[in-house]
JSON list of C-alpha atoms in Angstrom, two decimals:
[
{"chain": "A", "resi": 1, "resn": "MET", "atom": "CA", "xyz": [12.62, 3.04, -10.01]},
{"chain": "A", "resi": 2, "resn": "LEU", "atom": "CA", "xyz": [13.37, 6.64, -9.90]},
{"chain": "A", "resi": 3, "resn": "LYS", "atom": "CA", "xyz": [14.75, 7.89, -6.64]},
{"chain": "A", "resi": 4, "resn": "ALA", "atom": "CA", "xyz": [16.06, 10.97, -5.59]},
{"chain": "A", "resi": 5, "resn": "SER", "atom": "CA", "xyz": [17.46, 12.67, -2.20]},
{"chain": "A", "resi": 6, "resn": "LEU", "atom": "CA", "xyz": [17.99, 16.18, -1.06]},
{"chain": "A", "resi": 7, "resn": "ILE", "atom": "CA", "xyz": [21.59, 17.29, -1.94]},
{"chain": "A", "resi": 8, "resn": "ASP", "atom": "CA", "xyz": [24.05, 17.77, 0.78]},
{"chain": "A", "resi": 9, "resn": "ARG", "atom": "CA", "xyz": [26.10, 21.00, -0.03]},
{"chain": "A", "resi": 10, "resn": "GLY", "atom": "CA", "xyz": [28.98, 20.44, 2.15]},
{"chain": "A", "resi": 11, "resn": "ASP", "atom": "CA", "xyz": [29.62, 23.10, 4.80]},
{"chain": "A", "resi": 12, "resn": "CYS", "atom": "CA", "xyz": [26.28, 24.78, 3.89]},
{"chain": "A", "resi": 13, "resn": "LYS", "atom": "CA", "xyz": [23.92, 24.77, 6.67]},
{"chain": "A", "resi": 14, "resn": "LYS", "atom": "CA", "xyz": [20.93, 22.48, 5.82]},
{"chain": "A", "resi": 15, "resn": "SER", "atom": "CA", "xyz": [17.64, 23.64, 6.00]},
{"chain": "A", "resi": 16, "resn": "ARG", "atom": "CA", "xyz": [14.73, 21.25, 6.43]},
{"chain": "A", "resi": 17, "resn": "LEU", "atom": "CA", "xyz": [11.99, 21.58, 4.17]},
{"chain": "A", "resi": 18, "resn": "SER", "atom": "CA", "xyz": [8.51, 21.30, 5.56]},
{"chain": "A", "resi": 19, "resn": "PRO", "atom": "CA", "xyz": [6.91, 17.76, 4.86]},
{"chain": "A", "resi": 20, "resn": "ASP", "atom": "CA", "xyz": [4.34, 19.39, 2.52]},
{"chain": "A", "resi": 21, "resn": "ALA", "atom": "CA", "xyz": [7.13, 21.35, 0.57]},
{"chain": "A", "resi": 22, "resn": "GLU", "atom": "CA", "xyz": [9.20, 18.16, 0.36]},
{"chain": "A", "resi": 23, "resn": "ALA", "atom": "CA", "xyz": [6.09, 16.39, -0.96]},
{"chain": "A", "resi": 24, "resn": "LYS", "atom": "CA", "xyz": [5.53, 18.84, -3.68]},
{"chain": "A", "resi": 25, "resn": "ILE", "atom": "CA", "xyz": [9.15, 18.72, -4.91]},
{"chain": "A", "resi": 26, "resn": "PHE", "atom": "CA", "xyz": [9.01, 14.81, -4.85]},
{"chain": "A", "resi": 27, "resn": "CYS", "atom": "CA", "xyz": [5.57, 14.68, -6.58]},
{"chain": "A", "resi": 28, "resn": "GLU", "atom": "CA", "xyz": [6.01, 17.12, -9.22]},
{"chain": "A", "resi": 29, "resn": "ALA", "atom": "CA", "xyz": [9.38, 15.61, -10.09]},
{"chain": "A", "resi": 30, "resn": "GLY", "atom": "CA", "xyz": [7.85, 12.20, -10.36]},
{"chain": "A", "resi": 31, "resn": "LEU", "atom": "CA", "xyz": [10.46, 10.67, -8.03]},
{"chain": "A", "resi": 32, "resn": "ASP", "atom": "CA", "xyz": [10.20, 8.41, -5.24]},
{"chain": "A", "resi": 33, "resn": "LYS", "atom": "CA", "xyz": [12.23, 9.58, -1.95]},
{"chain": "A", "resi": 34, "resn": "ASP", "atom": "CA", "xyz": [15.27, 7.54, -0.69]},
{"chain": "A", "resi": 35, "resn": "GLY", "atom": "CA", "xyz": [15.06, 5.44, 2.57]},
{"chain": "A", "resi": 36, "resn": "PHE", "atom": "CA", "xyz": [12.72, 2.78, 1.44]},
{"chain": "A", "resi": 37, "resn": "ASP", "atom": "CA", "xyz": [13.10, -0.95, 0.02]},
{"chain": "A", "resi": 38, "resn": "VAL", "atom": "CA", "xyz": [10.60, -3.27, -1.42]},
{"chain": "A", "resi": 39, "resn": "LYS", "atom": "CA", "xyz": [10.77, -6.73, -0.05]},
{"chain": "A", "resi": 40, "resn": "TYR", "atom": "CA", "xyz": [8.98, -10.12, -0.31]},
{"chain": "A", "resi": 41, "resn": "LEU", "atom": "CA", "xyz": [7.60, -10.46, 3.18]},
{"chain": "A", "resi": 42, "resn": "SER", "atom": "CA", "xyz": [5.63, -13.68, 3.17]},
{"chain": "A", "resi": 43, "resn": "ASP", "atom": "CA", "xyz": [3.11, -15.69, 1.19]},
{"chain": "A", "resi": 44, "resn": "TYR", "atom": "CA", "xyz": [0.24, -14.16, 3.21]},
{"chain": "A", "resi": 45, "resn": "LYS", "atom": "CA", "xyz": [1.52, -10.44, 2.70]},
{"chain": "A", "resi": 46, "resn": "GLY", "atom": "CA", "xyz": [3.35, -10.74, -0.56]},
{"chain": "A", "resi": 47, "resn": "PHE", "atom": "CA", "xyz": [5.70, -7.60, -1.05]},
{"chain": "A", "resi": 48, "resn": "GLY", "atom": "CA", "xyz": [5.91, -4.71, 1.47]},
{"chain": "A", "resi": 49, "resn": "VAL", "atom": "CA", "xyz": [7.74, -1.45, 1.89]},
{"chain": "A", "resi": 50, "resn": "ILE", "atom": "CA", "xyz": [10.32, -1.40, 4.39]},
{"chain": "A", "resi": 51, "resn": "SER", "atom": "CA", "xyz": [11.88, 1.71, 5.71]},
{"chain": "A", "resi": 52, "resn": "THR", "atom": "CA", "xyz": [15.81, 1.90, 5.53]},
{"chain": "A", "resi": 53, "resn": "THR", "atom": "CA", "xyz": [16.17, 5.16, 7.55]},
{"chain": "A", "resi": 54, "resn": "VAL", "atom": "CA", "xyz": [14.53, 6.98, 10.42]},
{"chain": "A", "resi": 55, "resn": "HIS", "atom": "CA", "xyz": [11.29, 8.99, 9.64]},
{"chain": "A", "resi": 56, "resn": "ALA", "atom": "CA", "xyz": [10.01, 11.44, 11.97]},
{"chain": "A", "resi": 57, "resn": "SER", "atom": "CA", "xyz": [6.22, 11.99, 12.86]},
{"chain": "A", "resi": 58, "resn": "GLY", "atom": "CA", "xyz": [4.55, 13.96, 10.04]},
{"chain": "A", "resi": 59, "resn": "ASP", "atom": "CA", "xyz": [7.44, 13.27, 7.38]},
{"chain": "A", "resi": 60, "resn": "PHE", "atom": "CA", "xyz": [6.37, 13.05, 3.79]},
{"chain": "A", "resi": 61, "resn": "LEU", "atom": "CA", "xyz": [7.30, 9.30, 2.68]},
{"chain": "A", "resi": 62, "resn": "LEU", "atom": "CA", "xyz": [5.86, 8.41, -0.69]},
{"chain": "A", "resi": 63, "resn": "GLN", "atom": "CA", "xyz": [3.67, 9.27, -3.47]},
{"chain": "A", "resi": 64, "resn": "TYR", "atom": "CA", "xyz": [0.91, 6.93, -4.65]},
{"chain": "A", "resi": 65, "resn": "ALA", "atom": "CA", "xyz": [1.20, 7.34, -8.47]},
{"chain": "A", "resi": 66, "resn": "GLY", "atom": "CA", "xyz": [-0.58, 5.91, -11.43]},
{"chain": "A", "resi": 67, "resn": "GLU", "atom": "CA", "xyz": [-3.22, 6.51, -13.94]},
{"chain": "A", "resi": 68, "resn": "THR", "atom": "CA", "xyz": [-6.11, 8.87, -12.75]},
{"chain": "A", "resi": 69, "resn": "LEU", "atom": "CA", "xyz": [-9.52, 7.72, -13.54]},
{"chain": "A", "resi": 70, "resn": "ASN", "atom": "CA", "xyz": [-13.26, 8.64, -12.69]},
{"chain": "A", "resi": 71, "resn": "GLY", "atom": "CA", "xyz": [-14.87, 6.45, -10.07]},
{"chain": "A", "resi": 72, "resn": "GLN", "atom": "CA", "xyz": [-17.21, 4.64, -12.33]},
{"chain": "A", "resi": 73, "resn": "ASP", "atom": "CA", "xyz": [-14.22, 3.73, -14.65]},
{"chain": "A", "resi": 74, "resn": "GLY", "atom": "CA", "xyz": [-12.08, 2.60, -11.43]},
{"chain": "A", "resi": 75, "resn": "GLU", "atom": "CA", "xyz": [-14.94, 0.22, -10.47]},
{"chain": "A", "resi": 76, "resn": "GLU", "atom": "CA", "xyz": [-15.25, -1.28, -13.74]},
{"chain": "A", "resi": 77, "resn": "ARG", "atom": "CA", "xyz": [-11.34, -1.76, -13.83]},
{"chain": "A", "resi": 78, "resn": "LEU", "atom": "CA", "xyz": [-11.52, -3.24, -10.29]},
{"chain": "A", "resi": 79, "resn": "LYS", "atom": "CA", "xyz": [-13.99, -5.96, -11.55]},
{"chain": "A", "resi": 80, "resn": "ARG", "atom": "CA", "xyz": [-11.54, -7.08, -14.23]},
{"chain": "A", "resi": 81, "resn": "THR", "atom": "CA", "xyz": [-8.34, -7.51, -12.17]},
{"chain": "A", "resi": 82, "resn": "THR", "atom": "CA", "xyz": [-7.09, -9.65, -9.53]},
{"chain": "A", "resi": 83, "resn": "GLU", "atom": "CA", "xyz": [-4.78, -6.94, -8.23]},
{"chain": "A", "resi": 84, "resn": "ASN", "atom": "CA", "xyz": [-6.11, -4.28, -5.78]},
{"chain": "A", "resi": 85, "resn": "LYS", "atom": "CA", "xyz": [-3.76, -1.43, -6.83]},
{"chain": "A", "resi": 86, "resn": "ILE", "atom": "CA", "xyz": [-6.68, 1.17, -7.40]},
{"chain": "A", "resi": 87, "resn": "PHE", "atom": "CA", "xyz": [-6.94, 3.87, -4.67]},
{"chain": "A", "resi": 88, "resn": "PHE", "atom": "CA", "xyz": [-10.29, 5.77, -4.52]},
{"chain": "A", "resi": 89, "resn": "TYR", "atom": "CA", "xyz": [-10.76, 9.32, -3.07]},
{"chain": "A", "resi": 90, "resn": "ARG", "atom": "CA", "xyz": [-13.09, 12.32, -3.49]},
{"chain": "A", "resi": 91, "resn": "TYR", "atom": "CA", "xyz": [-12.08, 15.62, -4.93]},
{"chain": "A", "resi": 92, "resn": "LYS", "atom": "CA", "xyz": [-14.28, 18.81, -5.62]},
{"chain": "A", "resi": 93, "resn": "GLY", "atom": "CA", "xyz": [-17.34, 16.37, -5.04]},
{"chain": "A", "resi": 94, "resn": "LYS", "atom": "CA", "xyz": [-16.25, 13.97, -7.67]},
{"chain": "A", "resi": 95, "resn": "GLU", "atom": "CA", "xyz": [-15.24, 10.37, -6.91]},
{"chain": "A", "resi": 96, "resn": "LEU", "atom": "CA", "xyz": [-11.82, 9.54, -8.58]},
{"chain": "A", "resi": 97, "resn": "CYS", "atom": "CA", "xyz": [-9.02, 7.03, -8.37]},
{"chain": "A", "resi": 98, "resn": "ILE", "atom": "CA", "xyz": [-5.50, 6.37, -9.16]},
{"chain": "A", "resi": 99, "resn": "ASP", "atom": "CA", "xyz": [-4.78, 2.78, -10.64]},
{"chain": "A", "resi": 100, "resn": "ALA", "atom": "CA", "xyz": [-1.06, 1.78, -9.94]},
{"chain": "A", "resi": 101, "resn": "GLU", "atom": "CA", "xyz": [-1.22, -1.45, -11.90]},
{"chain": "A", "resi": 102, "resn": "GLY", "atom": "CA", "xyz": [1.74, -1.59, -14.10]},
{"chain": "A", "resi": 103, "resn": "VAL", "atom": "CA", "xyz": [3.56, 1.37, -12.33]},
{"chain": "A", "resi": 104, "resn": "ASN", "atom": "CA", "xyz": [7.31, 0.42, -12.07]},
{"chain": "A", "resi": 105, "resn": "ASP", "atom": "CA", "xyz": [9.01, 3.56, -11.23]},
{"chain": "A", "resi": 106, "resn": "HIS", "atom": "CA", "xyz": [7.14, 4.17, -7.73]},
{"chain": "A", "resi": 107, "resn": "ILE", "atom": "CA", "xyz": [6.80, 1.83, -4.86]},
{"chain": "A", "resi": 108, "resn": "CYS", "atom": "CA", "xyz": [3.79, 3.12, -2.75]},
{"chain": "A", "resi": 109, "resn": "GLN", "atom": "CA", "xyz": [1.47, 0.68, -4.32]},
{"chain": "A", "resi": 110, "resn": "PHE", "atom": "CA", "xyz": [3.49, -2.02, -2.25]},
{"chain": "A", "resi": 111, "resn": "VAL", "atom": "CA", "xyz": [2.82, -0.38, 1.04]},
{"chain": "A", "resi": 112, "resn": "ASN", "atom": "CA", "xyz": [0.40, -2.91, 2.87]},
{"chain": "A", "resi": 113, "resn": "ASP", "atom": "CA", "xyz": [-2.88, -2.25, 4.84]},
{"chain": "A", "resi": 114, "resn": "GLY", "atom": "CA", "xyz": [-2.31, -1.85, 8.64]},
{"chain": "A", "resi": 115, "resn": "LYS", "atom": "CA", "xyz": [-5.76, -1.09, 9.67]},
{"chain": "A", "resi": 116, "resn": "ASP", "atom": "CA", "xyz": [-4.97, -1.45, 13.38]},
{"chain": "A", "resi": 117, "resn": "ASP", "atom": "CA", "xyz": [-1.26, -0.82, 13.35]},
{"chain": "A", "resi": 118, "resn": "ALA", "atom": "CA", "xyz": [-0.87, 1.83, 10.70]},
{"chain": "A", "resi": 119, "resn": "ASN", "atom": "CA", "xyz": [2.29, 3.98, 11.05]},
{"chain": "A", "resi": 120, "resn": "SER", "atom": "CA", "xyz": [1.45, 6.27, 8.18]},
{"chain": "A", "resi": 121, "resn": "THR", "atom": "CA", "xyz": [-1.51, 7.94, 6.64]},
{"chain": "A", "resi": 122, "resn": "MET", "atom": "CA", "xyz": [-2.57, 9.01, 2.89]},
{"chain": "A", "resi": 123, "resn": "LYS", "atom": "CA", "xyz": [-3.40, 12.55, 2.30]},
{"chain": "A", "resi": 124, "resn": "LEU", "atom": "CA", "xyz": [-4.78, 14.26, -0.71]},
{"chain": "A", "resi": 125, "resn": "LYS", "atom": "CA", "xyz": [-2.53, 17.09, -1.73]},
{"chain": "A", "resi": 126, "resn": "VAL", "atom": "CA", "xyz": [-2.88, 19.60, -4.74]},
{"chain": "A", "resi": 127, "resn": "TYR", "atom": "CA", "xyz": [-0.10, 21.51, -6.28]},
{"chain": "A", "resi": 128, "resn": "ASN", "atom": "CA", "xyz": [-0.29, 23.58, -9.20]},
{"chain": "A", "resi": 129, "resn": "GLY", "atom": "CA", "xyz": [-3.94, 22.32, -9.81]},
{"chain": "A", "resi": 130, "resn": "ARG", "atom": "CA", "xyz": [-3.04, 18.71, -9.94]},
{"chain": "A", "resi": 131, "resn": "GLU", "atom": "CA", "xyz": [-4.18, 16.18, -7.21]},
{"chain": "A", "resi": 132, "resn": "TYR", "atom": "CA", "xyz": [-1.51, 13.81, -5.68]},
{"chain": "A", "resi": 133, "resn": "LEU", "atom": "CA", "xyz": [-1.93, 10.95, -3.16]},
{"chain": "A", "resi": 134, "resn": "CYS", "atom": "CA", "xyz": [0.93, 11.37, -0.49]},
{"chain": "A", "resi": 135, "resn": "LEU", "atom": "CA", "xyz": [1.90, 9.09, 2.33]},
{"chain": "A", "resi": 136, "resn": "PHE", "atom": "CA", "xyz": [2.87, 10.90, 5.56]},
{"chain": "A", "resi": 137, "resn": "ALA", "atom": "CA", "xyz": [4.29, 9.24, 8.76]},
{"chain": "A", "resi": 138, "resn": "LYS", "atom": "CA", "xyz": [1.62, 9.17, 11.68]},
{"chain": "A", "resi": 139, "resn": "ARG", "atom": "CA", "xyz": [4.55, 8.43, 14.23]},
{"chain": "A", "resi": 140, "resn": "ASP", "atom": "CA", "xyz": [8.30, 8.12, 14.29]},
{"chain": "A", "resi": 141, "resn": "ILE", "atom": "CA", "xyz": [9.50, 5.25, 12.15]},
{"chain": "A", "resi": 142, "resn": "VAL", "atom": "CA", "xyz": [12.55, 3.25, 12.63]},
{"chain": "A", "resi": 143, "resn": "ALA", "atom": "CA", "xyz": [14.83, 1.75, 10.18]},
{"chain": "A", "resi": 144, "resn": "GLY", "atom": "CA", "xyz": [13.74, -1.89, 9.32]},
{"chain": "A", "resi": 145, "resn": "GLU", "atom": "CA", "xyz": [10.18, -1.10, 10.10]},
{"chain": "A", "resi": 146, "resn": "GLU", "atom": "CA", "xyz": [7.51, -2.05, 7.50]},
{"chain": "A", "resi": 147, "resn": "ILE", "atom": "CA", "xyz": [5.40, 0.83, 6.19]},
{"chain": "A", "resi": 148, "resn": "LEU", "atom": "CA", "xyz": [1.59, 0.38, 6.84]},
{"chain": "A", "resi": 149, "resn": "TYR", "atom": "CA", "xyz": [-1.31, 2.57, 6.46]},
{"chain": "A", "resi": 150, "resn": "ASP", "atom": "CA", "xyz": [-5.01, 2.15, 6.66]},
{"chain": "A", "resi": 151, "resn": "TYR", "atom": "CA", "xyz": [-6.81, 1.63, 3.48]},
{"chain": "A", "resi": 152, "resn": "GLY", "atom": "CA", "xyz": [-9.77, 2.98, 5.09]},
{"chain": "A", "resi": 153, "resn": "CYS", "atom": "CA", "xyz": [-12.44, 1.45, 3.05]},
{"chain": "A", "resi": 154, "resn": "ASP", "atom": "CA", "xyz": [-15.29, -0.84, 3.81]},
{"chain": "A", "resi": 155, "resn": "GLY", "atom": "CA", "xyz": [-13.24, -3.79, 3.09]},
{"chain": "A", "resi": 156, "resn": "LYS", "atom": "CA", "xyz": [-15.49, -5.49, 0.28]},
{"chain": "A", "resi": 157, "resn": "ASN", "atom": "CA", "xyz": [-12.54, -5.63, -1.95]},
{"chain": "A", "resi": 158, "resn": "LEU", "atom": "CA", "xyz": [-9.94, -6.51, 1.03]},
{"chain": "A", "resi": 159, "resn": "TRP", "atom": "CA", "xyz": [-10.05, -10.32, 1.24]},
{"chain": "A", "resi": 160, "resn": "TRP", "atom": "CA", "xyz": [-7.72, -10.25, 4.50]},
{"chain": "A", "resi": 161, "resn": "ARG", "atom": "CA", "xyz": [-10.19, -8.46, 6.34]},
{"chain": "A", "resi": 162, "resn": "SER", "atom": "CA", "xyz": [-12.67, -10.85, 5.42]},
{"chain": "A", "resi": 163, "resn": "LYS", "atom": "CA", "xyz": [-13.86, -14.31, 6.66]},
{"chain": "A", "resi": 164, "resn": "PHE", "atom": "CA", "xyz": [-11.56, -15.57, 3.88]},
{"chain": "A", "resi": 165, "resn": "LEU", "atom": "CA", "xyz": [-8.62, -14.62, 5.97]},
{"chain": "A", "resi": 166, "resn": "LEU", "atom": "CA", "xyz": [-9.75, -17.24, 8.62]},
{"chain": "A", "resi": 167, "resn": "MET", "atom": "CA", "xyz": [-9.96, -19.93, 5.64]},
{"chain": "A", "resi": 168, "resn": "TRP", "atom": "CA", "xyz": [-6.44, -18.99, 4.54]},
{"chain": "A", "resi": 169, "resn": "ILE", "atom": "CA", "xyz": [-5.03, -19.45, 7.70]},
{"chain": "A", "resi": 170, "resn": "LEU", "atom": "CA", "xyz": [-6.62, -22.76, 8.39]},
{"chain": "A", "resi": 171, "resn": "THR", "atom": "CA", "xyz": [-5.58, -23.92, 4.84]},
{"chain": "A", "resi": 172, "resn": "ARG", "atom": "CA", "xyz": [-1.97, -22.88, 5.68]},
{"chain": "A", "resi": 173, "resn": "LEU", "atom": "CA", "xyz": [-2.19, -24.81, 8.77]},
{"chain": "A", "resi": 174, "resn": "VAL", "atom": "CA", "xyz": [-3.79, -28.06, 7.39]},
{"chain": "A", "resi": 175, "resn": "CYS", "atom": "CA", "xyz": [-1.33, -27.86, 4.59]},
{"chain": "A", "resi": 176, "resn": "GLN", "atom": "CA", "xyz": [1.46, -28.47, 6.99]},
{"chain": "A", "resi": 177, "resn": "ILE", "atom": "CA", "xyz": [-0.26, -31.76, 8.22]},
{"chain": "A", "resi": 178, "resn": "THR", "atom": "CA", "xyz": [0.74, -35.07, 6.05]},
{"chain": "A", "resi": 179, "resn": "PRO", "atom": "CA", "xyz": [-1.46, -35.63, 2.90]},
{"chain": "A", "resi": 180, "resn": "GLN", "atom": "CA", "xyz": [-3.12, -38.74, 4.50]},
{"chain": "A", "resi": 181, "resn": "VAL", "atom": "CA", "xyz": [-4.39, -36.72, 7.49]},
{"chain": "A", "resi": 182, "resn": "LEU", "atom": "CA", "xyz": [-5.56, -34.04, 5.15]},
{"chain": "A", "resi": 183, "resn": "ILE", "atom": "CA", "xyz": [-7.44, -36.48, 3.10]},
{"chain": "A", "resi": 184, "resn": "LEU", "atom": "CA", "xyz": [-9.11, -37.92, 6.35]},
{"chain": "A", "resi": 185, "resn": "ASN", "atom": "CA", "xyz": [-9.89, -34.45, 7.40]},
{"chain": "A", "resi": 186, "resn": "ARG", "atom": "CA", "xyz": [-11.61, -33.55, 4.29]},
{"chain": "A", "resi": 187, "resn": "MET", "atom": "CA", "xyz": [-13.55, -36.76, 4.50]},
{"chain": "A", "resi": 188, "resn": "LYS", "atom": "CA", "xyz": [-14.85, -35.82, 7.84]},
{"chain": "A", "resi": 189, "resn": "VAL", "atom": "CA", "xyz": [-15.87, -32.50, 6.79]},
{"chain": "A", "resi": 190, "resn": "ARG", "atom": "CA", "xyz": [-17.76, -33.96, 3.73]},
{"chain": "A", "resi": 191, "resn": "ARG", "atom": "CA", "xyz": [-19.63, -36.37, 6.45]},
{"chain": "A", "resi": 192, "resn": "PHE", "atom": "CA", "xyz": [-21.07, -33.33, 8.20]}
]
């Protein structure tokens, strides 16, 4: 993974870049900012991005990088994949998307959905005529906190927002019961 941080020039007084200027630098350089780790969180969530430093409200965090496609091609690709790493957006009246499948040098595709507890937000930025999807902090974020943003779609492709979530939770609970009880429970369900 490519990472970069701003250079400390010793005695020189550091001047803080605006979040937009910082986003432009990292996006155009194709680099991820320091201050994040990708960690396996659980069977339910899979991987997630954890902050290793403090980020102030409004700070640029990460870029969602990948292959840019038109919306129709993105919908077709979404039908053929089990991964949900395609981010749809509108720009100049066109539906476009970025497919992060196979991207190994950026980590934003590992940021999880936080519909109700998002601490960041995705914004479309245009630098030198090229669109970039950039993640910015909605509030102060502490070290050790998982980065989350609201995926903001209707949820048709987000199984964890559907009834399947309840089934997944129930299955995990039932699997903790002994196999004999599980068999009996299945038999009872079949009788109804």
